[in-house]
Coordinates of C-alpha atoms in Angstrom, one line a residue:
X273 CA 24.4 -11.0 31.6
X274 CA 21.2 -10.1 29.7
X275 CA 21.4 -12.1 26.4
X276 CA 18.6 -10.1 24.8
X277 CA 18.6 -9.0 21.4
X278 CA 17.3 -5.4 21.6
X279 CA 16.0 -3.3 18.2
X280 CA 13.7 -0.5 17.9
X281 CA 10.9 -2.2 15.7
X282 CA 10.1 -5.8 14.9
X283 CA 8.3 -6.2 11.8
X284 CA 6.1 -9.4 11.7
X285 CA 5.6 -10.5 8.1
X286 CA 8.2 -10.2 5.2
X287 CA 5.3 -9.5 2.1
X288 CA 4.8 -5.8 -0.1
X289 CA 3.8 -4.3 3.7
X290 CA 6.4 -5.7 5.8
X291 CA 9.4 -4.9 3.7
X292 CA 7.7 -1.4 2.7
X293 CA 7.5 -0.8 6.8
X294 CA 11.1 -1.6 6.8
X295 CA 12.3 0.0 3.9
X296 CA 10.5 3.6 5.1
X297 CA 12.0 3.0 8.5
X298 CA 15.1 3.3 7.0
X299 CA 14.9 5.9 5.0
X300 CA 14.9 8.0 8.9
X301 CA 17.7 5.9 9.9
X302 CA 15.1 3.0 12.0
X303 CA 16.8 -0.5 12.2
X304 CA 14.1 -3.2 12.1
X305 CA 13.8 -6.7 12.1
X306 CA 11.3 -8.3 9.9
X307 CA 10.3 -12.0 10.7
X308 CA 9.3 -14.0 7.9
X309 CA 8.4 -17.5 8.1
X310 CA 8.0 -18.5 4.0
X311 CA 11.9 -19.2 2.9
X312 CA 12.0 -16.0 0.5
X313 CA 10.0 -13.4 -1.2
X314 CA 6.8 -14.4 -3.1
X315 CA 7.5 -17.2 -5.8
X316 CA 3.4 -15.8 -7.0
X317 CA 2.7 -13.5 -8.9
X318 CA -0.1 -12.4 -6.8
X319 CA -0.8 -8.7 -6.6
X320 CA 0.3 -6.7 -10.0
X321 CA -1.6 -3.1 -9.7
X322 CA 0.3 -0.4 -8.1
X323 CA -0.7 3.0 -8.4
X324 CA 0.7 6.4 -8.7
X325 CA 0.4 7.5 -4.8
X326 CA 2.5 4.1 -4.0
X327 CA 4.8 5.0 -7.2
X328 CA 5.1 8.5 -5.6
X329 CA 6.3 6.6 -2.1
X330 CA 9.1 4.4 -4.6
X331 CA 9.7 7.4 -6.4
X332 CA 10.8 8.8 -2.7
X333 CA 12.8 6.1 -1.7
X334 CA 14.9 6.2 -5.0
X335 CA 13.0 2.9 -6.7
X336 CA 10.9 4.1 -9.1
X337 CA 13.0 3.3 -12.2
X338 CA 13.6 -0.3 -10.4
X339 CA 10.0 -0.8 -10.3
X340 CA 9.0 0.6 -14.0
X341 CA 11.3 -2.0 -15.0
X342 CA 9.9 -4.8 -12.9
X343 CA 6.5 -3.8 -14.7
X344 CA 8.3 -3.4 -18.3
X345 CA 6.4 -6.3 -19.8
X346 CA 2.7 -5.1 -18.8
X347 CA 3.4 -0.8 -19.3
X348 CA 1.4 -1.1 -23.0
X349 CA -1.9 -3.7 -21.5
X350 CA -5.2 -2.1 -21.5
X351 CA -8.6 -2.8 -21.0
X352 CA -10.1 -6.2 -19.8
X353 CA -11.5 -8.5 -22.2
X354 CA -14.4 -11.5 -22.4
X355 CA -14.0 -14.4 -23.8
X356 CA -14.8 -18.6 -23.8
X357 CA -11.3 -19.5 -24.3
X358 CA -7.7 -17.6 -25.1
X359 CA -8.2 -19.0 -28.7
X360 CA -11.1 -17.0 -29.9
X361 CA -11.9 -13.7 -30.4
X362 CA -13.2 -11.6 -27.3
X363 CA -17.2 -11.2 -27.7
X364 CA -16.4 -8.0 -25.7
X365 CA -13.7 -5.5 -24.7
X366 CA -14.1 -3.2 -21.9
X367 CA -12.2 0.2 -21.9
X368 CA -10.3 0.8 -19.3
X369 CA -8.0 3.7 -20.3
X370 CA -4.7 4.6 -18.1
X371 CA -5.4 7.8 -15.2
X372 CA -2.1 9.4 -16.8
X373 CA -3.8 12.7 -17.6
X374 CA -5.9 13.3 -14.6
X375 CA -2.9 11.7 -12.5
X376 CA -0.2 14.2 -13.9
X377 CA -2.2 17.3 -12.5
X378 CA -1.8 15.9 -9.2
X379 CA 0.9 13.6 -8.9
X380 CA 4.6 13.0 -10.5
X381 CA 4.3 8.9 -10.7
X382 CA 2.0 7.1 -12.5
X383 CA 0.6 3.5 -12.1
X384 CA 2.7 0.7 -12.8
X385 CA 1.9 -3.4 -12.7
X386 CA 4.4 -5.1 -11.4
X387 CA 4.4 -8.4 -10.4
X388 CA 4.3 -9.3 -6.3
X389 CA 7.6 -11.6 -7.0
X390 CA 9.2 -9.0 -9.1
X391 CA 8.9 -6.2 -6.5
X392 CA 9.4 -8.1 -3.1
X393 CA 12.8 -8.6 -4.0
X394 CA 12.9 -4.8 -5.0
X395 CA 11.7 -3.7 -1.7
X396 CA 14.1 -6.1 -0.2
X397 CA 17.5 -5.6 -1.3
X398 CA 16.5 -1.8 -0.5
X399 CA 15.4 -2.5 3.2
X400 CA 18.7 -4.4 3.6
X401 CA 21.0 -1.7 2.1
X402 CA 19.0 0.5 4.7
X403 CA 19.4 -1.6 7.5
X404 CA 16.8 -4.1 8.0
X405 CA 17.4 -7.3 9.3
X406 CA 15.1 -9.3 7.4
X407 CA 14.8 -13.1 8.1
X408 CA 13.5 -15.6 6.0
X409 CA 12.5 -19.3 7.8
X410 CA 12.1 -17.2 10.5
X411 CA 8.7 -17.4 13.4
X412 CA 7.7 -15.2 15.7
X413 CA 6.7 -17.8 18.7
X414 CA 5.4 -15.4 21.4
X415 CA 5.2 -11.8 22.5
X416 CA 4.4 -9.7 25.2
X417 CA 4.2 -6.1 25.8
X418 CA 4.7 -3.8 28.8
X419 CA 4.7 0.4 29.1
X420 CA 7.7 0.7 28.3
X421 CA 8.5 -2.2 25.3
X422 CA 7.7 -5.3 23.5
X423 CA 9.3 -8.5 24.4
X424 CA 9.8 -11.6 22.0
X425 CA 10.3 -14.8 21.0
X426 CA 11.6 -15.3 17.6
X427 CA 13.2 -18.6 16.8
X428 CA 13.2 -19.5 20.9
X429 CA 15.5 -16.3 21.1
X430 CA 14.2 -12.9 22.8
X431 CA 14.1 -9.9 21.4
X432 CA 13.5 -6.9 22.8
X433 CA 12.0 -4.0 20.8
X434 CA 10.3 -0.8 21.4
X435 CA 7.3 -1.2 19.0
X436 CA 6.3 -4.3 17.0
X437 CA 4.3 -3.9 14.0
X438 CA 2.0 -6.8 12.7
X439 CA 1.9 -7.2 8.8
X440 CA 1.3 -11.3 9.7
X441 CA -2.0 -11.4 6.8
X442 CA -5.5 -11.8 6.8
X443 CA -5.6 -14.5 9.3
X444 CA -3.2 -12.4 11.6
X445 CA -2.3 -14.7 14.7
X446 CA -1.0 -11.5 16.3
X447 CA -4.2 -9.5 15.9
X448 CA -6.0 -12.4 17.4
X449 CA -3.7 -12.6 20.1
X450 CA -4.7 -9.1 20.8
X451 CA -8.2 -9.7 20.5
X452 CA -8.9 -6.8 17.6
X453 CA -12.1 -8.1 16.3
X454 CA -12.9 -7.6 12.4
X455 CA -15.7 -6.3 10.8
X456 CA -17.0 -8.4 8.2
X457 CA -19.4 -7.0 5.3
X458 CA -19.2 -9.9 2.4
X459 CA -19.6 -13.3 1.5
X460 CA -16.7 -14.9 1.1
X461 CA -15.3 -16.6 -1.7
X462 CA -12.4 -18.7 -1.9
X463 CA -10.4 -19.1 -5.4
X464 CA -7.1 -20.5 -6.4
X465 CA -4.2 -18.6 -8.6
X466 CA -2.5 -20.8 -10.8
X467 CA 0.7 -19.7 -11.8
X468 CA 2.2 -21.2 -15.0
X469 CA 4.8 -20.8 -17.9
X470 CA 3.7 -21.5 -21.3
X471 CA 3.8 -19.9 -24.7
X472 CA 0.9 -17.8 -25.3
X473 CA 2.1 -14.7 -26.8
X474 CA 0.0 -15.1 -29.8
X475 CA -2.5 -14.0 -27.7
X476 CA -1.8 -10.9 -26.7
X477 CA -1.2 -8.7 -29.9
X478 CA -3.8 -6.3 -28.4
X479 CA -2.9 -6.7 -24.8
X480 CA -5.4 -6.6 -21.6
X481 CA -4.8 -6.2 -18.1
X482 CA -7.0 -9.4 -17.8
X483 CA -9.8 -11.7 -19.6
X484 CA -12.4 -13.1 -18.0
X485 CA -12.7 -16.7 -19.1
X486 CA -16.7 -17.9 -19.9
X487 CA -15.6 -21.7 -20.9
X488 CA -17.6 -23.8 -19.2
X489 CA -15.6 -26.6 -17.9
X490 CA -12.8 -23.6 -16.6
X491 CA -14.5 -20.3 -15.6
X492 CA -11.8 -17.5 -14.0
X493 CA -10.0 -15.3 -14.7
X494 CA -6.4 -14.9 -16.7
X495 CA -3.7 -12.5 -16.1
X496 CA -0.5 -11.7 -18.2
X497 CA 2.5 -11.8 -16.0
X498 CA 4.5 -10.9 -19.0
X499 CA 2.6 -10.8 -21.8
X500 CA 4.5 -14.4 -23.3
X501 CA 5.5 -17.1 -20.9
X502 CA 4.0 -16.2 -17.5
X503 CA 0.6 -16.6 -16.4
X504 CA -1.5 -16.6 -13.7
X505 CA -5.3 -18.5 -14.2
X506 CA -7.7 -17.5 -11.1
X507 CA -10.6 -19.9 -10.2
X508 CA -13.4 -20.1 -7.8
X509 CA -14.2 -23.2 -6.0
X510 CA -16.7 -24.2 -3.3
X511 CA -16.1 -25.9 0.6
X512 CA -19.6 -26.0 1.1
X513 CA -20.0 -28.4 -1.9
X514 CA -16.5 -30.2 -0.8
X515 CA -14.6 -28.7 -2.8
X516 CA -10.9 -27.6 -2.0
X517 CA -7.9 -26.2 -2.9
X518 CA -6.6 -30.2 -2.8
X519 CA -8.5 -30.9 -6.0
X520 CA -6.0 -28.6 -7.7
X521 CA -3.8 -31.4 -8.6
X522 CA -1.1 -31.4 -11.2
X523 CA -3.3 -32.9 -13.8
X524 CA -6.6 -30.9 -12.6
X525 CA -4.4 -27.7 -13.5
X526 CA -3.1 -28.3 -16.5
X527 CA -6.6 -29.6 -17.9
X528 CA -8.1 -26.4 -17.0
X529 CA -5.6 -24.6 -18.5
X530 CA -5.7 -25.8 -22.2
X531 CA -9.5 -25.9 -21.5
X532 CA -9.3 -22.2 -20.5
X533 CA -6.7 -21.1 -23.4
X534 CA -8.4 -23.2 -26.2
X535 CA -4.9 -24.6 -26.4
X536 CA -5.2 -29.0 -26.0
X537 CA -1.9 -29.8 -26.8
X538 CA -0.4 -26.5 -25.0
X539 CA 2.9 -27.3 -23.1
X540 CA 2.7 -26.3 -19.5
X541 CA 4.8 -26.2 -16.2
X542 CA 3.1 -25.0 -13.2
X543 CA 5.2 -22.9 -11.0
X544 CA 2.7 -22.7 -8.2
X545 CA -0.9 -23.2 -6.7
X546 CA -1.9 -20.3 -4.0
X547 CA -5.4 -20.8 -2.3
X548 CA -6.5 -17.2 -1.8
X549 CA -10.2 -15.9 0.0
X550 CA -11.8 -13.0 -1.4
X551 CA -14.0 -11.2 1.4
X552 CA -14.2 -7.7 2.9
X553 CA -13.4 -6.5 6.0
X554 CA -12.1 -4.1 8.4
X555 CA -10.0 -4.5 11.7
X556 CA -11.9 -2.8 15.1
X557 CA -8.8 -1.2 15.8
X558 CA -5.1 -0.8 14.4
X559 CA -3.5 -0.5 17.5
X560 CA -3.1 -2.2 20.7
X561 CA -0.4 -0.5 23.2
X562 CA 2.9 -0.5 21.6
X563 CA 1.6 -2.9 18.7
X564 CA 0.2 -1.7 15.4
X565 CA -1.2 -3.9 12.3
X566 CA -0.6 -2.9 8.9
X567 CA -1.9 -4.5 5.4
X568 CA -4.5 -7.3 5.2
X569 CA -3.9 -7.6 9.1
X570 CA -5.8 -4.3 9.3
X571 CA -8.2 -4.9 6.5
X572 CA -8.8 -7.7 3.7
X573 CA -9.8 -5.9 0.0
X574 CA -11.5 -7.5 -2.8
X575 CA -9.1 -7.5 -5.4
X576 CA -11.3 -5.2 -7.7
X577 CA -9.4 -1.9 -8.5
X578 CA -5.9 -3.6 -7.1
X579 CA -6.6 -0.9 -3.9
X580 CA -5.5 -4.2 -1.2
X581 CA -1.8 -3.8 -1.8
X582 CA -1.6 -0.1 -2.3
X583 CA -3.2 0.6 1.3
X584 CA -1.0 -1.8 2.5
X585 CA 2.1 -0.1 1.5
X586 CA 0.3 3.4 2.6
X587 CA -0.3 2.2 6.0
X588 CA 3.3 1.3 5.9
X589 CA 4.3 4.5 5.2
X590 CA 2.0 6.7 7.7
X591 CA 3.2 4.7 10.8
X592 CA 6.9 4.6 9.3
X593 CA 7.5 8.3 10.0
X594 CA 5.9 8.7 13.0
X595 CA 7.3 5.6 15.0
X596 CA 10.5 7.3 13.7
X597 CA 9.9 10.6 15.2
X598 CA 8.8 9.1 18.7
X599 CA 11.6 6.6 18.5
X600 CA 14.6 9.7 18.1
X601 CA 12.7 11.6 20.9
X602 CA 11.6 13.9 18.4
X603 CA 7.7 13.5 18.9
X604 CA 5.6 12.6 21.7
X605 CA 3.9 9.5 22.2
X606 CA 0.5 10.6 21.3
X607 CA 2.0 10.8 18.1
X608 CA 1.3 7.6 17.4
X609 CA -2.2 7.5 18.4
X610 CA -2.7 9.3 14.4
X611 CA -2.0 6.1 13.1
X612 CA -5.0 4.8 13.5
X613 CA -7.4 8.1 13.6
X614 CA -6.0 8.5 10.0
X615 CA -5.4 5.1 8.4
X616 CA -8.5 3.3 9.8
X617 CA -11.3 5.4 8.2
X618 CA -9.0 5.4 4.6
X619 CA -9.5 1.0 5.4
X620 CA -12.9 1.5 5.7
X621 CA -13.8 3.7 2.8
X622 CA -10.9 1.4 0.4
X623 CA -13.0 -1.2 1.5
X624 CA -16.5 0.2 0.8
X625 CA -15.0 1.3 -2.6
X626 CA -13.5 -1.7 -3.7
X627 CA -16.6 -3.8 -2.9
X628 CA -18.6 -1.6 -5.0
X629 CA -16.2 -2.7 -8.2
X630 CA -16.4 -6.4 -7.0
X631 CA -20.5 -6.5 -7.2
X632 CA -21.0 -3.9 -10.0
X633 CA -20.4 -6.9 -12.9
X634 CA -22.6 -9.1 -10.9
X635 CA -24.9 -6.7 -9.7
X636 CA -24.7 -3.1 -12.0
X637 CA -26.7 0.0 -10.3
X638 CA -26.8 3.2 -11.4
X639 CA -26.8 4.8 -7.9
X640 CA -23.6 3.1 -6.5
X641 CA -21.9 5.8 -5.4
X642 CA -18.3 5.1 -7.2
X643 CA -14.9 7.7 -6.5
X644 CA -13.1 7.4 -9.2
X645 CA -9.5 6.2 -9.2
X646 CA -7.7 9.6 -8.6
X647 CA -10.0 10.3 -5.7
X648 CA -9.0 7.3 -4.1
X649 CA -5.2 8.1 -4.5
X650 CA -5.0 11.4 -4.0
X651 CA -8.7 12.7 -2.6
X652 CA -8.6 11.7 1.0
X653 CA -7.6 14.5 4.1
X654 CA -6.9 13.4 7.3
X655 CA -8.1 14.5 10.3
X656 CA -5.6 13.9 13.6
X657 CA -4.1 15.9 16.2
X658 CA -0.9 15.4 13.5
X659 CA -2.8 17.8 11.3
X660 CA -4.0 21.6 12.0
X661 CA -7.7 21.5 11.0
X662 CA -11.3 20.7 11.8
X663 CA -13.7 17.8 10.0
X664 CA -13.6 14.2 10.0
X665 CA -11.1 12.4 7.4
X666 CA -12.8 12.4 4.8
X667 CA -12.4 11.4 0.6
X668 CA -12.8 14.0 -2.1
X669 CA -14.4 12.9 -5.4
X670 CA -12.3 15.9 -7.2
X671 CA -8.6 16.1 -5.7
X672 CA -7.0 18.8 -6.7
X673 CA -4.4 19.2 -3.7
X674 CA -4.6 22.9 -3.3
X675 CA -2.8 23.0 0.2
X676 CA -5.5 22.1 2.5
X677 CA -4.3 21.1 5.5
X678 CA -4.5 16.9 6.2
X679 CA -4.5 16.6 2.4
X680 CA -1.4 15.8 0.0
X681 CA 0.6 18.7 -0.4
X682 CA 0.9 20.5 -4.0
X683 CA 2.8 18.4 -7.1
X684 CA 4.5 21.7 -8.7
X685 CA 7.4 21.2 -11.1
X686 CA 10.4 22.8 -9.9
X687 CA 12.7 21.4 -13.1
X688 CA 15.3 18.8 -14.2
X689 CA 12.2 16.8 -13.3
X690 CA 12.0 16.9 -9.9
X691 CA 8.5 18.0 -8.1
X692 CA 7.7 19.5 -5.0
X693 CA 6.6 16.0 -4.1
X694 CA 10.5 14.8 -4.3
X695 CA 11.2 17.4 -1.4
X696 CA 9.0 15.8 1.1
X697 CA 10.5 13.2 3.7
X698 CA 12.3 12.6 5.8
X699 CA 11.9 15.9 7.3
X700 CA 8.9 18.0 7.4
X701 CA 9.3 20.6 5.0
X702 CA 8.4 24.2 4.8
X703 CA 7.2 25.1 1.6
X704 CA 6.8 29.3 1.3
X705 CA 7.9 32.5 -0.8
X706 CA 9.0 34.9 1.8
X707 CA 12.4 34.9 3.7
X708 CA 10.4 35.8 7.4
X709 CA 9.7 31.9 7.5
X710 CA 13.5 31.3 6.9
X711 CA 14.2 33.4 10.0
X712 CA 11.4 31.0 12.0
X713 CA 12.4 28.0 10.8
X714 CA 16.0 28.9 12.3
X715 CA 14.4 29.2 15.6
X716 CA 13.2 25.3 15.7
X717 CA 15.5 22.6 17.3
X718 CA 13.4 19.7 14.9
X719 CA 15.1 19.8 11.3
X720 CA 13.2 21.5 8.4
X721 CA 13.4 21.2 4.6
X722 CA 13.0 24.7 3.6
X723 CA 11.2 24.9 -0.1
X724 CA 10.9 27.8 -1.7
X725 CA 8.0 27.7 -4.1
X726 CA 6.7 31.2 -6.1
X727 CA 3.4 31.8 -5.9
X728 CA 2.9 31.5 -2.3
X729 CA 3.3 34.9 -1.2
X730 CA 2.5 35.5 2.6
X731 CA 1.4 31.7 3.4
X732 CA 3.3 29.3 4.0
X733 CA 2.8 25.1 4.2
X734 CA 4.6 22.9 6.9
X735 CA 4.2 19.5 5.2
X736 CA 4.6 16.6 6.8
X737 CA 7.2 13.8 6.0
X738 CA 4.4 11.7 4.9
X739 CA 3.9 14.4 2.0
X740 CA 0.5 16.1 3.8
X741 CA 0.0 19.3 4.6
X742 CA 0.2 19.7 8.7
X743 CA -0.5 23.4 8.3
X744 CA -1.0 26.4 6.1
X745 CA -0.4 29.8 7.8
X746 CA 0.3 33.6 7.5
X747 CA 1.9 34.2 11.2
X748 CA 5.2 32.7 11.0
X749 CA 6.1 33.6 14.5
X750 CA 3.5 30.7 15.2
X751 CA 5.8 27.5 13.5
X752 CA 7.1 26.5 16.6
X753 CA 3.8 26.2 17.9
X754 CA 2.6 24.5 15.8
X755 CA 5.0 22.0 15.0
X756 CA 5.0 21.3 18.5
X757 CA 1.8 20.7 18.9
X758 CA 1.5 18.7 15.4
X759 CA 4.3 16.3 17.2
X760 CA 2.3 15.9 20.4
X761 CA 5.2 17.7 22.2
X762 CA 4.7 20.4 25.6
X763 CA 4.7 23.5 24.6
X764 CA 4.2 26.9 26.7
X765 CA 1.3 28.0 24.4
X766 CA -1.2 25.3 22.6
X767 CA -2.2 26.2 19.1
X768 CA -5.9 26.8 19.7
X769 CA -4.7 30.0 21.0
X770 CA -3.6 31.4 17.9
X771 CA -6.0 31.9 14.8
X772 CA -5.0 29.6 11.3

């Protein structure tokens, strides 16, 4: 009798990407099984930045409000600020106004900051109501994959799953075991977060997303976790001068703490000491047979412009839908190949950008060729045989989504606050003015969310559940066509036949 636990999709790793894989394969009705080893959800603060294309993805899954109210504390803190200690006045304030404007022409979310260990929970009860079987204490001890599965051990138990998804971290055993190399293109740096409680409201009347700390016996960087008791202090330290995270003791935090907040008699309780490295670089490849990595397993981000987390979850939620398709039978297997031919040139360009914001304190130049923080949310266009067009995936540095196809679909109001946006997922979704693609759309066995948006007149959009536009045309006798051939499914006539 085969003892074998069988599931469509392992998950390896229980962080923001991990329970966003689960949670947006159960928004199509995918069981997974995430396999953590920590014994729950970040007790760090760690990442806080999410922005309004990930808010747009919570905003889908029904957790927007959940996570605006995760991020209550830190929805008024603007601008980073320079300073020798907490105490003193900041010698300098840098602006660093909100996107909202230029966001709300494009999107219906906006940024939020959020702590790590008040969202992972989020995500998590979510994934579970879903679903998910997410274990905590939990290790993945071997795997192997065939044609036709992946087998595992988890916990000296096998599991049997069709697809296993890495999201294991930047030192991703499982990416190593498949021998995907990385690209490296930065010194590294290693740091420490120090996460505390202590009473420092008083100094945050005007508050800042962060202050950079210029005292000389405790140089790093501060963040507000809630703008009065919770705080994280970053530091650099040095291996090559013997240095380690080991020095971090009790004592040796809290003295750099009141150094650092001008405060010696400040009361402190430390909460926890994270070693962190702060590096660039890009996986070879995302995929390896029926195994795909996700998050910093795919590519490690300098913290500069919080983009590390929010590619995570985006990865997360590219793969989500189309391992869902392919699992239901209702995509070919080349479907999955899109993955990476969409998400790996998005790594490389996140992590090109966000290198530029690391150096440009350290090392300022006028021809460093920035996007700005809309372009990178809502400017790139995929190229993939999941997308009806010609190019290479590119980014925009003006992204106005006009209805390109392989870029984001159109935000339009459609009232009682709901956008066109709110429409897309789980099922690919027809957005048009005239009833002939109604009749077409009847005609398809795969289900279609039919939109009707003013304004369209003869064309027509066939967005993806992903929210991107898999095709704009005028011929609606050419849907199934297309749809079939955007799913990598057979069909009697291949689009290149017909004109756009």
């Amino acid at each position: 009798m085969d003892m074998t636990e069988q599931v469509p999709v392992i998950i390896v790793g229980g962080g923001l990407t991990g329970l966003s894989a689960a949670l947006f394969l159960g928004q199509h009705g995918i069981k997974s099984l995430v396999v953590e080893r920590h014994r729950s959800t970040a007790n760090h603060p760690k990442a806080r930045g999410f922005n309004a294309r990930t808010m747009e993805l919570f905003r889908n899954a029904g957790l927007e409000r959940r996570v605006l109210a995760g991020g209550a504390d830190l929805k008024e803190n603007r601008d980073i600020v320079l300073c020798e200690t907490l105490a003193q006045v900041p010698f300098q304030r840098v602006d660093k106004p909100r996107n909202d404007a230029a966001v709300s022409r494009v999107s219906p979310a906006q940024e939020c900051l959020c702590p790590q260990d008040v969202l992972e929970p989020i995500l998590l009860d979510a994934a579970r109501e879903l679903g998910a079987d997410i274990r905590f204490n939990s290790e993945l001890l071997d795997f192997d994959q065939d044609a036709a599965g992946v087998t595992a051990t988890i916990d000296g138990q096998q599991v049997r799953a069709d697809y296993l998804i890495a999201c294991d971290g930047a030192r991703s055993p499982i990416r190593q075991q498949l021998g995907i190399g990385m690209s490296r293109g930065a010194e590294t740096f290693f740091s420490v977060g120090i996460s505390f409680i202590a009473d420092l409201a008083d100094t945050v009347v005007d508050p800042y997303i962060l202050a950079y700390v210029t005292h000389p016996g405790a140089r790093g960087v501060m963040l507000p976790i809630n703008n009065h008791d919770r705080w994280v202090f970053h530091l650099r330290f040095d291996p090559a001068a013997g240095e380690s995270v080991d020095d971090f003791t009790e004592e040796h935090c809290e003295r750099l703490i009141r150094a650092a907040t001008g405060r010696p008699n400040l009361d402190i309780r430390l909460t926890d000491v994270a070693e962190w490295e702060t590096t660039c670089a890009l996986a070879d490849r995302y995929r390896a047979g029926r195994t795909f990595i996700a998050g910093d397993a795919a590519h490690i981000i300098p913290p500069a412009g919080a983009l590390g987390a929010n590619t995570g979850i985006q990865d997360a939620h590219n793969l989500a839908w189309k391992l869902a398709f392919v699992v239901k039978g209702l995509a070919g297997p080349a479907l999955l190949d899109t993955y990476e031919a969409e998400r790996h040139p998005v790594g490389r360009l996140t992590v090109d950008q966000a290198l530029l914001r690391w150096y440009s304190s350290e090392r300022p130049s006028a021809d460093a060729d920035f996007l700005d923080d809309v372009a990178i949310m809502f400017g790139v266009r995929y190229s993939s045989s999941a997308v009806h067009n010609l190019g290479s995936t590119t980014q925009s540095s003006r992204p106005e989504p006009d209805g390109t196809p392989g870029t984001r679909a159109p935000h339009v109001w459609l009232g009682d606050n709901m956008s066109t946006v709110d429409l897309f997922g789980p099922e690919f979704t027809l957005m048009h003015e005239s009833d002939q693609w109604v009749d077409a759309a009847t005609r398809i066995d795969t289900p279609i969310n039919l939109c009707q948006v003013h304004g369209f007149d003869d064309t027509a959009l066939l967005v993806r559940p992903d929210g991107y536009v898999a095709w704009r045309g005028r011929a609606p006798a050419l849907l199934p066509a297309v749809l079939s051939e955007v799913l990598g499914l057979p069909s009697e006539s291949r689009l290149s036949r017909f004109p756009a």
